[in-house]
Short mmCIF file of C-alpha atoms and ligand atoms in Angstrom, two decimals:
data_model
loop_
_atom_site.label_atom_id
_atom_site.label_comp_id
_atom_site.label_asym_id
_atom_site.label_seq_id
_atom_site.Cartn_x
_atom_site.Cartn_y
_atom_site.Cartn_z
CA MET A 1 32.75 -28.80 0.70
CA SER A 2 32.32 -25.17 1.72
CA ALA A 3 29.80 -22.93 0.04
CA THR A 4 32.50 -20.89 -1.67
CA THR A 5 34.39 -23.90 -3.11
CA ARG A 6 31.30 -25.70 -4.37
CA PRO A 7 31.62 -26.33 -8.13
CA ARG A 8 29.18 -24.16 -10.02
CA ALA A 9 26.68 -25.45 -12.51
CA SER A 10 26.93 -23.94 -15.97
CA ALA A 11 23.89 -21.89 -16.88
CA THR A 12 22.51 -24.57 -19.17
CA SER A 13 23.02 -27.51 -16.79
CA CYS A 14 21.68 -25.59 -13.77
CA HIS A 15 18.10 -26.57 -13.03
CA THR A 16 16.34 -23.74 -11.21
CA VAL A 17 13.14 -23.95 -9.22
CA ILE A 18 11.22 -20.69 -8.90
CA VAL A 19 8.81 -20.70 -5.97
CA GLY A 20 5.89 -18.35 -6.72
CA GLY A 21 4.25 -17.70 -10.08
CA GLY A 22 3.46 -14.01 -9.60
CA LEU A 23 4.96 -11.44 -11.98
CA ALA A 24 8.33 -11.61 -10.19
CA GLY A 25 8.60 -15.39 -10.58
CA LEU A 26 7.31 -15.37 -14.17
CA ALA A 27 9.70 -12.54 -15.13
CA ALA A 28 12.61 -14.46 -13.59
CA ALA A 29 11.57 -17.56 -15.54
CA ALA A 30 11.39 -15.60 -18.81
CA ALA A 31 14.81 -14.04 -18.21
CA LEU A 32 16.45 -17.37 -17.34
CA VAL A 33 14.94 -19.44 -20.13
CA GLU A 34 16.20 -16.86 -22.62
CA GLN A 35 19.69 -17.54 -21.24
CA GLY A 36 19.28 -21.30 -21.69
CA VAL A 37 18.57 -22.17 -18.07
CA SER A 38 16.20 -25.05 -17.32
CA VAL A 39 13.37 -23.69 -15.12
CA SER A 40 10.40 -25.02 -13.15
CA VAL A 41 7.89 -22.62 -11.57
CA LEU A 42 5.95 -23.91 -8.55
CA GLU A 43 2.84 -21.86 -7.77
CA SER A 44 0.51 -22.62 -4.89
CA ARG A 45 -2.68 -21.26 -6.49
CA ARG A 46 -4.59 -22.78 -9.39
CA ARG A 47 -3.53 -19.93 -11.66
CA CYS A 48 -0.32 -17.93 -12.00
CA GLY A 49 -0.24 -14.13 -11.80
CA GLY A 50 -0.24 -13.61 -8.03
CA ARG A 51 -1.77 -10.33 -6.95
CA ALA A 52 -2.33 -9.34 -10.59
CA ALA A 53 -5.39 -11.57 -10.53
CA SER A 54 -8.98 -11.79 -11.78
CA PHE A 55 -12.20 -13.40 -10.59
CA GLU A 56 -15.29 -14.76 -12.34
CA ASP A 57 -17.58 -11.94 -13.46
CA PRO A 58 -20.88 -12.59 -11.61
CA VAL A 59 -22.93 -10.62 -14.17
CA GLY A 60 -21.42 -10.79 -17.65
CA GLY A 61 -19.44 -14.04 -17.36
CA GLY A 62 -15.72 -14.21 -18.13
CA LEU A 63 -13.14 -12.61 -15.87
CA VAL A 64 -12.96 -9.31 -14.02
CA ASP A 65 -9.77 -8.01 -12.42
CA ALA A 66 -9.75 -8.12 -8.63
CA CYS A 67 -8.34 -4.62 -8.94
CA GLN A 68 -7.57 -2.61 -12.06
CA HIS A 69 -3.82 -2.52 -12.69
CA VAL A 70 -2.13 0.15 -14.78
CA ALA A 71 1.49 0.69 -15.76
CA MET A 72 3.23 3.87 -16.86
CA GLY A 73 5.70 4.68 -19.62
CA CYS A 74 8.53 4.66 -17.08
CA CYS A 75 7.85 0.95 -16.34
CA THR A 76 10.45 -0.14 -18.89
CA ASN A 77 10.97 -3.68 -17.60
CA PHE A 78 7.29 -4.50 -17.37
CA LEU A 79 6.72 -3.14 -20.90
CA ASP A 80 9.80 -4.97 -22.18
CA LEU A 81 8.53 -8.25 -20.70
CA CYS A 82 5.17 -7.69 -22.39
CA THR A 83 6.89 -6.99 -25.73
CA LYS A 84 9.18 -10.03 -25.51
CA THR A 85 6.34 -12.36 -24.62
CA GLY A 86 3.87 -11.08 -27.20
CA LEU A 87 1.62 -9.18 -24.77
CA ALA A 88 2.40 -5.63 -25.90
CA GLY A 89 -0.70 -5.51 -28.13
CA THR A 90 -2.89 -6.25 -25.13
CA LEU A 91 -2.09 -2.90 -23.48
CA ARG A 92 -3.81 0.37 -24.41
CA ARG A 93 -1.67 3.49 -24.17
CA ASP A 94 -3.55 6.54 -22.86
CA ARG A 95 -1.54 9.71 -23.44
CA THR A 96 -4.26 11.87 -21.94
CA LEU A 97 -4.86 11.74 -18.20
CA TRP A 98 -8.35 12.77 -17.17
CA PHE A 99 -8.76 14.66 -13.89
CA ILE A 100 -12.18 15.59 -12.50
CA GLY A 101 -11.88 18.42 -10.00
CA ALA A 102 -13.77 18.71 -6.73
CA ASP A 103 -16.25 21.06 -8.46
CA GLY A 104 -16.83 18.54 -11.27
CA THR A 105 -14.75 20.31 -13.92
CA ARG A 106 -12.92 17.96 -16.27
CA ALA A 107 -9.29 18.42 -17.25
CA ALA A 108 -7.80 16.46 -20.14
CA CYS A 109 -4.07 16.52 -19.44
CA THR A 110 -1.96 15.60 -22.45
CA PRO A 111 1.81 16.12 -22.17
CA ALA A 112 3.27 18.23 -25.01
CA GLN A 113 5.41 16.14 -27.36
CA SER A 114 7.17 19.19 -28.82
CA LEU A 115 8.68 20.43 -25.53
CA PRO A 116 11.63 18.91 -23.64
CA ALA A 117 10.81 17.23 -20.32
CA PRO A 118 9.78 18.56 -17.83
CA LEU A 119 8.29 21.44 -19.85
CA HIS A 120 6.12 18.81 -21.58
CA LEU A 121 3.95 18.93 -18.41
CA ALA A 122 3.03 22.61 -18.96
CA PRO A 123 -0.30 21.69 -20.65
CA LEU A 124 -1.06 19.40 -17.70
CA LEU A 125 -0.61 22.27 -15.28
CA SER A 126 -2.53 24.77 -17.37
CA SER A 127 -5.47 22.36 -17.81
CA MET A 128 -5.94 22.08 -14.03
CA ARG A 129 -8.52 24.78 -13.86
CA HIS A 130 -9.28 24.08 -10.22
CA PHE A 131 -5.94 25.73 -9.30
CA SER A 132 -5.17 29.46 -9.38
CA PHE A 133 -2.11 30.72 -11.27
CA VAL A 134 -0.19 31.10 -8.00
CA GLU A 135 -1.10 27.56 -6.90
CA LYS A 136 0.14 26.20 -10.25
CA VAL A 137 3.49 28.01 -9.86
CA ARG A 138 3.81 26.70 -6.28
CA LEU A 139 3.00 23.19 -7.48
CA ALA A 140 5.65 23.37 -10.23
CA MET A 141 8.21 24.64 -7.69
CA GLY A 142 7.26 21.84 -5.29
CA MET A 143 7.79 19.23 -8.03
CA LEU A 144 11.21 20.62 -8.84
CA ARG A 145 12.22 20.73 -5.17
CA MET A 146 11.05 17.14 -4.79
CA ALA A 147 13.11 16.10 -7.85
CA ARG A 148 16.21 17.85 -6.49
CA TRP A 149 15.81 16.43 -2.95
CA ARG A 150 18.97 14.73 -1.78
CA GLY A 151 18.22 13.47 1.77
CA ALA A 152 18.99 9.94 2.95
CA ASP A 153 16.20 7.42 3.59
CA ASP A 154 16.39 7.95 7.33
CA PRO A 155 14.02 5.90 9.54
CA THR A 156 13.32 9.00 11.59
CA GLY A 157 12.73 10.96 8.40
CA LEU A 158 9.67 12.97 7.56
CA SER A 159 6.81 11.59 5.54
CA ALA A 160 6.32 13.14 2.10
CA GLY A 161 3.18 14.88 3.39
CA ALA A 162 5.02 16.46 6.33
CA TRP A 163 7.89 17.50 4.06
CA LEU A 164 5.51 19.13 1.54
CA ARG A 165 3.90 21.12 4.34
CA GLU A 166 7.34 22.06 5.65
CA ILE A 167 8.38 23.50 2.28
CA GLY A 168 5.16 25.51 2.18
CA GLN A 169 3.07 23.71 -0.43
CA PRO A 170 -0.48 25.15 -0.17
CA THR A 171 -3.04 22.87 1.52
CA ARG A 172 -5.25 22.84 -1.58
CA VAL A 173 -2.31 21.77 -3.76
CA ILE A 174 -1.46 18.99 -1.31
CA GLU A 175 -5.05 17.77 -1.10
CA LEU A 176 -5.97 18.13 -4.76
CA PHE A 177 -2.69 17.17 -6.44
CA TRP A 178 -0.06 15.53 -4.23
CA GLN A 179 -2.46 13.30 -2.34
CA PRO A 180 -4.24 11.70 -5.33
CA VAL A 181 -1.09 11.41 -7.44
CA ILE A 182 1.30 10.02 -4.81
CA GLU A 183 -1.28 7.84 -3.08
CA SER A 184 -2.38 6.15 -6.28
CA ALA A 185 1.20 5.69 -7.53
CA LEU A 186 2.53 4.29 -4.25
CA GLY A 187 -0.67 2.75 -2.87
CA GLU A 188 -0.06 4.40 0.50
CA SER A 189 -1.06 7.56 2.35
CA LEU A 190 0.93 10.73 1.62
CA ASP A 191 1.41 11.09 5.38
CA LEU A 192 3.11 7.70 5.62
CA VAL A 193 5.31 7.41 2.52
CA SER A 194 8.93 8.50 2.54
CA VAL A 195 10.18 11.50 0.60
CA PRO A 196 12.50 9.35 -1.58
CA ALA A 197 9.56 7.14 -2.60
CA ALA A 198 7.50 10.20 -3.55
CA ARG A 199 10.51 11.73 -5.31
CA LYS A 200 10.87 8.59 -7.44
CA VAL A 201 7.28 9.00 -8.66
CA VAL A 202 7.68 12.70 -9.39
CA ARG A 203 11.06 12.42 -11.08
CA ASP A 204 10.79 9.14 -12.98
CA ALA A 205 7.07 8.98 -13.72
CA PHE A 206 6.46 12.64 -14.54
CA LEU A 207 9.43 14.93 -15.00
CA ALA A 208 12.19 12.83 -16.58
CA ASN A 209 10.88 11.96 -20.03
CA ARG A 210 8.00 12.94 -22.31
CA SER A 211 6.68 9.35 -22.37
CA ALA A 212 7.13 8.60 -18.67
CA ALA A 213 3.56 9.45 -17.63
CA ASP A 214 1.81 7.56 -20.45
CA LEU A 215 -0.75 5.23 -18.92
CA TYR A 216 -0.82 1.58 -20.03
CA VAL A 217 -4.14 -0.11 -19.38
CA PRO A 218 -4.58 -3.87 -19.95
CA LEU A 219 -7.24 -4.64 -22.55
CA GLU A 220 -7.72 -8.17 -21.30
CA PRO A 221 -8.24 -9.49 -17.76
CA LEU A 222 -5.00 -9.89 -15.80
CA GLY A 223 -5.84 -13.55 -15.26
CA THR A 224 -5.82 -14.05 -19.05
CA LEU A 225 -2.73 -11.92 -19.65
CA PHE A 226 -0.45 -13.42 -17.03
CA GLY A 227 -2.24 -16.59 -15.89
CA ASP A 228 -2.85 -17.85 -19.45
CA ARG A 229 -0.90 -15.97 -22.14
CA LEU A 230 2.38 -15.39 -20.29
CA VAL A 231 2.28 -18.94 -18.94
CA ALA A 232 1.63 -20.30 -22.45
CA TRP A 233 4.64 -18.34 -23.78
CA LEU A 234 6.85 -19.74 -21.01
CA GLU A 235 5.62 -23.28 -21.63
CA ARG A 236 6.41 -22.91 -25.33
CA GLU A 237 9.93 -21.95 -24.24
CA ALA A 238 10.08 -25.23 -22.25
CA VAL A 239 9.56 -23.74 -18.78
CA GLU A 240 7.74 -26.23 -16.56
CA ILE A 241 4.84 -24.55 -14.74
CA ARG A 242 3.21 -26.42 -11.87
CA THR A 243 0.15 -24.76 -10.33
CA GLY A 244 -1.64 -25.90 -7.17
CA CYS A 245 1.82 -26.71 -5.85
CA ALA A 246 2.52 -25.07 -2.48
CA VAL A 247 6.14 -25.27 -1.34
CA THR A 248 6.35 -25.98 2.39
CA GLY A 249 10.09 -26.00 2.92
CA LEU A 250 13.57 -25.83 1.44
CA GLU A 251 16.08 -28.67 1.79
CA ARG A 252 19.65 -27.65 2.50
CA ASP A 253 22.82 -29.74 2.27
CA GLY A 254 25.60 -29.90 4.88
CA SER A 255 27.17 -26.66 3.68
CA GLY A 256 23.88 -24.77 3.82
CA ASN A 257 23.22 -24.75 0.08
CA VAL A 258 19.72 -25.48 -1.13
CA ARG A 259 19.38 -28.88 -2.79
CA GLY A 260 15.65 -28.91 -3.34
CA VAL A 261 12.24 -27.61 -2.33
CA VAL A 262 9.57 -29.59 -0.52
CA HIS A 263 6.09 -29.92 -1.94
CA ASP A 264 3.47 -32.30 -0.57
CA GLY A 265 6.10 -34.07 1.56
CA THR A 266 8.30 -34.76 -1.48
CA MET A 267 11.57 -33.08 -2.37
CA VAL A 268 11.85 -31.52 -5.82
CA PRO A 269 15.64 -31.48 -6.44
CA CYS A 270 17.34 -28.51 -8.10
CA ASP A 271 20.64 -26.65 -8.42
CA ALA A 272 19.29 -23.22 -7.46
CA VAL A 273 16.13 -21.63 -6.10
CA ILE A 274 14.53 -18.25 -6.63
CA LEU A 275 12.06 -17.55 -3.87
CA ALA A 276 9.52 -15.20 -5.47
CA VAL A 277 6.84 -15.12 -2.77
CA PRO A 278 5.61 -12.20 -0.61
CA TRP A 279 7.66 -11.34 2.49
CA LYS A 280 5.48 -13.16 5.02
CA GLN A 281 5.68 -16.43 3.09
CA ALA A 282 9.42 -15.90 2.51
CA ALA A 283 9.91 -15.45 6.27
CA ARG A 284 8.13 -18.76 6.89
CA LEU A 285 10.26 -20.61 4.33
CA VAL A 286 13.65 -19.05 5.17
CA PRO A 287 13.39 -17.48 8.66
CA ASP A 288 17.20 -17.28 8.85
CA LEU A 289 17.22 -14.92 5.84
CA VAL A 290 13.96 -12.98 6.16
CA PRO A 291 13.03 -12.10 9.76
CA PRO A 292 9.46 -13.23 10.53
CA ALA A 293 8.35 -10.05 12.26
CA ASP A 294 10.13 -7.14 10.70
CA GLU A 295 7.79 -4.31 11.53
CA ARG A 296 9.42 -2.15 8.86
CA LEU A 297 7.82 -4.41 6.23
CA THR A 298 4.12 -3.52 6.37
CA GLY A 299 1.43 -3.83 3.75
CA SER A 300 -0.89 -1.09 2.58
CA PRO A 301 -4.49 -1.88 1.57
CA ILE A 302 -6.14 -1.10 -1.77
CA THR A 303 -9.89 -1.38 -2.32
CA ALA A 304 -11.67 -1.91 -5.62
CA ILE A 305 -15.41 -1.25 -5.87
CA HIS A 306 -16.87 -3.17 -8.81
CA LEU A 307 -20.14 -1.75 -10.12
CA TRP A 308 -22.43 -3.26 -12.74
CA PHE A 309 -25.09 -0.81 -14.01
CA ASP A 310 -27.83 -1.71 -16.47
CA ARG A 311 -26.20 0.56 -19.09
CA ASP A 312 -22.95 2.41 -19.80
CA VAL A 313 -22.55 5.30 -17.40
CA ILE A 314 -18.91 6.36 -17.68
CA ASP A 315 -18.06 8.41 -20.78
CA LEU A 316 -14.28 8.49 -20.21
CA PRO A 317 -11.78 5.61 -20.38
CA HIS A 318 -10.54 6.53 -16.91
CA ALA A 319 -10.56 9.51 -14.56
CA VAL A 320 -8.78 10.68 -11.43
CA LEU A 321 -11.49 11.91 -9.07
CA VAL A 322 -9.95 14.70 -7.04
CA GLY A 323 -11.06 15.53 -3.47
CA ARG A 324 -13.37 12.53 -3.08
CA VAL A 325 -13.39 9.12 -1.40
CA SER A 326 -13.25 7.54 -4.90
CA GLN A 327 -9.78 8.10 -6.34
CA TRP A 328 -9.83 6.52 -9.83
CA VAL A 329 -12.64 5.25 -11.97
CA PHE A 330 -12.08 2.93 -14.94
CA ARG A 331 -14.69 2.17 -17.56
CA GLY A 332 -14.96 -1.52 -18.30
CA ASP A 333 -13.97 -2.62 -21.76
CA GLU A 334 -16.30 -4.67 -23.93
CA ALA A 335 -14.98 -7.92 -22.55
CA ALA A 336 -16.01 -6.85 -19.06
CA GLY A 337 -19.57 -6.22 -20.19
CA ARG A 338 -21.59 -3.08 -20.78
CA GLY A 339 -22.35 -0.97 -17.75
CA TYR A 340 -19.38 -2.24 -15.77
CA CYS A 341 -16.96 0.17 -14.11
CA GLN A 342 -14.48 -0.02 -11.29
CA VAL A 343 -13.51 2.54 -8.65
CA VAL A 344 -10.11 2.17 -7.00
CA ILE A 345 -9.14 3.57 -3.59
CA SER A 346 -5.54 3.27 -2.42
CA ALA A 347 -4.40 3.38 1.21
CA SER A 348 -7.95 2.35 2.11
CA ARG A 349 -7.40 1.35 5.74
CA GLY A 350 -10.34 2.23 7.99
CA LEU A 351 -12.41 3.36 5.00
CA LEU A 352 -15.90 4.29 6.31
CA GLY A 353 -15.29 1.95 9.26
CA GLY A 354 -15.31 -1.05 6.94
CA ASP A 355 -19.03 -0.62 6.12
CA ARG A 356 -19.21 -2.01 2.56
CA ALA A 357 -22.81 -0.95 1.88
CA ALA A 358 -22.01 2.62 2.96
CA LEU A 359 -18.92 2.58 0.76
CA VAL A 360 -20.88 1.49 -2.31
CA GLU A 361 -23.49 4.17 -1.59
CA THR A 362 -20.83 6.87 -1.20
CA VAL A 363 -19.03 5.87 -4.39
CA VAL A 364 -22.23 5.69 -6.46
CA ASP A 365 -23.28 9.10 -5.08
CA GLU A 366 -19.91 10.53 -6.09
CA LEU A 367 -20.14 9.03 -9.58
CA ARG A 368 -23.64 10.52 -9.92
CA THR A 369 -22.23 14.02 -9.37
CA VAL A 370 -19.64 13.68 -12.15
CA PHE A 371 -21.24 11.26 -14.61
CA PRO A 372 -24.88 12.36 -15.18
CA ALA A 373 -25.80 8.99 -16.79
CA VAL A 374 -25.47 7.33 -13.37
CA ALA A 375 -28.61 9.15 -12.18
CA SER A 376 -30.89 7.28 -14.60
CA ALA A 377 -29.09 3.94 -14.43
CA ARG A 378 -29.95 1.00 -12.19
CA LEU A 379 -27.18 -0.59 -10.16
CA VAL A 380 -27.42 -4.31 -10.89
CA GLU A 381 -24.56 -5.62 -8.76
CA ALA A 382 -21.73 -4.30 -6.59
CA ARG A 383 -18.69 -5.99 -5.10
CA VAL A 384 -16.10 -4.54 -2.76
CA VAL A 385 -12.70 -6.25 -2.90
CA THR A 386 -9.99 -5.17 -0.46
CA ASP A 387 -6.48 -6.57 -0.39
CA PRO A 388 -5.21 -5.60 3.09
CA THR A 389 -1.55 -6.04 2.08
CA ALA A 390 -1.84 -5.05 -1.55
CA VAL A 391 1.54 -3.32 -1.71
CA LEU A 392 4.54 -2.76 0.52
CA SER A 393 4.11 0.44 2.51
CA VAL A 394 7.11 2.54 1.44
CA ARG A 395 7.61 4.44 4.70
CA PRO A 396 10.78 6.20 5.83
CA GLY A 397 13.38 3.55 6.64
CA VAL A 398 11.80 0.74 4.60
CA GLU A 399 14.62 0.63 2.04
CA ALA A 400 17.03 -0.67 4.70
CA ALA A 401 14.67 -3.61 5.34
CA ARG A 402 14.26 -4.65 1.68
CA PRO A 403 16.74 -7.48 0.97
CA PRO A 404 18.70 -7.77 -2.28
CA ALA A 405 18.27 -10.73 -4.65
CA ARG A 406 21.51 -12.37 -3.51
CA THR A 407 21.37 -14.04 -0.08
CA ARG A 408 23.92 -15.58 2.30
CA VAL A 409 23.06 -18.94 0.72
CA PRO A 410 24.96 -18.92 -2.59
CA ASN A 411 22.35 -20.78 -4.67
CA LEU A 412 19.24 -19.16 -3.14
CA PHE A 413 17.91 -15.86 -4.49
CA LEU A 414 15.00 -13.63 -3.50
CA ALA A 415 12.54 -11.89 -5.80
CA GLY A 416 9.26 -10.09 -5.29
CA ASP A 417 8.03 -6.51 -5.39
CA TRP A 418 9.07 -6.10 -1.73
CA THR A 419 12.78 -6.80 -2.32
CA ALA A 420 15.39 -4.09 -2.95
CA THR A 421 14.61 -2.94 -6.48
CA GLY A 422 14.66 0.81 -5.90
CA TRP A 423 11.06 0.75 -7.10
CA PRO A 424 7.78 0.83 -5.23
CA SER A 425 5.72 -2.33 -5.02
CA THR A 426 4.32 -2.43 -8.54
CA MET A 427 4.28 -4.69 -11.58
CA GLU A 428 7.48 -2.91 -12.69
CA GLY A 429 9.05 -3.53 -9.27
CA ALA A 430 8.04 -7.21 -9.45
CA VAL A 431 9.45 -7.70 -12.96
CA ARG A 432 12.67 -5.89 -12.01
CA SER A 433 13.05 -8.08 -8.94
CA GLY A 434 12.65 -11.23 -11.05
CA ARG A 435 15.25 -10.01 -13.54
CA LEU A 436 17.64 -8.96 -10.75
CA ALA A 437 17.32 -12.44 -9.22
CA ALA A 438 17.94 -14.00 -12.65
CA ASP A 439 21.05 -11.83 -13.13
CA SER A 440 22.40 -12.83 -9.68
CA LEU A 441 21.75 -16.49 -10.44
CA LEU A 442 23.49 -16.22 -13.82
CA ALA A 443 26.48 -14.54 -12.16
CA TRP A 444 26.61 -17.33 -9.53
CA SER A 445 26.57 -19.94 -12.30
CA GLY A 446 29.47 -18.18 -14.03
CA ARG A 447 27.57 -16.21 -16.67
CA ALA A 448 27.67 -12.41 -16.66
CA ALA A 449 24.43 -11.16 -18.15
CA THR A 450 22.08 -8.33 -17.45
CA THR A 451 18.49 -8.92 -18.31
CA LEU A 452 17.31 -5.51 -17.02
CA ALA A 453 15.92 -3.06 -19.57
CA ALA A 454 17.31 0.49 -19.57
CA ASP A 455 15.35 3.28 -17.89
CA LEU A 456 13.82 5.99 -20.06
CA PRO A 457 16.53 8.57 -20.69
CA ARG A 458 16.24 11.83 -18.73
CA SER A 459 16.00 14.92 -20.90
CA TRP A 460 18.97 17.34 -20.91
CA LEU A 461 16.80 19.97 -19.24
CA MET A 462 15.74 17.60 -16.50
CA ARG A 463 19.34 16.53 -15.86
CA TRP A 464 20.32 20.18 -15.54
CA LEU A 465 17.35 21.13 -13.34
CA ALA A 466 17.73 18.14 -11.02
CA GLY A 467 21.44 18.72 -10.72
C1 FAD B 530 -5.36 -4.30 -5.20
C2 FAD B 530 -4.04 -4.12 -5.91
C3 FAD B 530 -3.88 -3.11 -6.86
C4 FAD B 530 -2.65 -2.95 -7.51
N1 FAD B 530 -2.54 -2.01 -8.49
C5 FAD B 530 -1.38 -1.96 -9.20
C6 FAD B 530 -1.26 -1.11 -10.33
O1 FAD B 530 -2.20 -0.41 -10.74
N2 FAD B 530 -0.08 -1.06 -10.98
C7 FAD B 530 0.99 -1.82 -10.61
O2 FAD B 530 2.03 -1.75 -11.26
N3 FAD B 530 0.90 -2.64 -9.55
C8 FAD B 530 -0.24 -2.74 -8.84
N4 FAD B 530 -0.34 -3.59 -7.79
C9 FAD B 530 0.86 -4.29 -7.34
C10 FAD B 530 1.17 -5.53 -8.16
O3 FAD B 530 0.04 -6.37 -8.26
C11 FAD B 530 2.27 -6.29 -7.42
O4 FAD B 530 3.35 -5.42 -7.17
C12 FAD B 530 2.82 -7.47 -8.21
O5 FAD B 530 1.79 -8.22 -8.81
C13 FAD B 530 3.61 -8.34 -7.24
O6 FAD B 530 4.13 -9.47 -7.89
P1 FAD B 530 5.03 -10.50 -7.09
O7 FAD B 530 5.34 -11.60 -8.02
O8 FAD B 530 6.15 -9.77 -6.44
O9 FAD B 530 4.14 -11.04 -5.88
P2 FAD B 530 2.76 -11.86 -5.94
O10 FAD B 530 1.91 -11.35 -7.05
O11 FAD B 530 2.20 -11.81 -4.57
O12 FAD B 530 3.20 -13.36 -6.31
C14 FAD B 530 3.68 -14.25 -5.36
C15 FAD B 530 3.19 -15.62 -5.77
O13 FAD B 530 3.75 -16.60 -4.88
C16 FAD B 530 2.77 -17.59 -4.63
N5 FAD B 530 3.15 -18.28 -3.41
C17 FAD B 530 3.15 -17.81 -2.14
N6 FAD B 530 3.60 -18.75 -1.29
C18 FAD B 530 3.89 -19.84 -2.04
C19 FAD B 530 4.40 -21.13 -1.73
N7 FAD B 530 4.68 -21.48 -0.48
N8 FAD B 530 4.58 -22.02 -2.75
C20 FAD B 530 4.29 -21.68 -4.03
N9 FAD B 530 3.81 -20.47 -4.37
C21 FAD B 530 3.61 -19.57 -3.39
C22 FAD B 530 1.48 -16.78 -4.52
O14 FAD B 530 0.34 -17.59 -4.69
C23 FAD B 530 1.67 -15.76 -5.64
O15 FAD B 530 1.14 -16.22 -6.87
C24 FAD B 530 -1.56 -3.78 -7.15
C25 FAD B 530 -1.73 -4.78 -6.21
C26 FAD B 530 -2.95 -4.98 -5.61
C27 FAD B 530 -3.12 -6.12 -4.65
#
């Protein structure tokens, strides 16, 4: 029987195997089980959650996140998943963004709730005392030009950094605003990311809506949130979760459809598969669908420096450290133990030649200049954790290499933050990809449903300004 004439399973009778228990796979499972689909998730590690992971705290006990994750108000699908699965109360919403300028001055940037977007950012601009009036006007103009940019995602296209220089953004504005903001949002260097990727951040995460830039910070370790709580919710909904279960192959029938996945030499039969693994693993499992060496799909590294002092040293919940090696600092919550803080550095390739001791020294020195309590504190323990392929590097041309959820094989679907979601590689991108794969699977099984949450609405002023 040909692939197109194969009788389709109804949504309820269709047993789906999801390979990969990261956020993409778990989001797909949540979306499908809500539609009455029977689901098994097969995850190779001992705990689900994928890159949103934690490790054992060597000082205080409990768990510490391998790298601090934050979401923003514009991450509507991630926030919707948290609400639906009872996790919303485990996120803290910070409306104020703290910036610490190169000279040490602190700026508390709180968007105005009484003004329509993007005017709500006026207080943010005015609080950046490290910029002159002219620099602030140029920055605002640069943001608007970025939001109005209409170019195609051309592989020969300029990087966002080159484009900003071309439109005359002052060097100080690039170094002290564009670089920290874009690099931390996209996890990649300003001189490598595409203009459309940077535009997405500027438009959707800052200009479009008064709540878009709100920062959502997990109050519990990621391992607890996703590895325990989200998994427990799914299990209550009758999703089967199998950890420590690495899939080594997919079994196809004569017409090319998938009829099962192989684990430990045994076939696990199913009607459909969602492959929710990173691109390298996907290329190994389905080399006919994901080319093994597509140089357009490259990872970008992120480094977290975990510091345990003998007392609390950070007097802010978080801060963006402008013009320094350290980019963000997060104060540990009570669960992480007193005196714990974490510094995050995106696009960290080649950082201080890979010398970890020098990196810790540099970061602690920088903290000492902005948080006086560091001077009298004793550093008890330090850990440097780098994920060399933390996120997909969103360079010019990458969009053409990101595959959609639907594949040539009718009952095989792709998910993961690297697939074509229109979003950078983030928790929101991962959740969207899982929901897009679920929607494609439901459509294949004869059910039209959209499980995607709506974006935040753009204000009338923003729609008019962005054309
Ligand atoms: C250091 C760092 C910092 C980050 N900071 C942020 C942030 O602040 N905000 C944000 O939104 N995002 C952040 N991200 C990105 C975010 O973590 C990812 O976008 C998201 O978790 C990706 O989810 P995923 O499900 O697509 O992939 P993954 O999390 O990689 O999940 C894939 C899963 O598949 C499993 N798997 C692989 N092969 C197999 C196999 N053969 N069989 C079974 N299972 C398999 C893996 O073990 C893994 O659990 C960060 C990422 C890193 C690494």
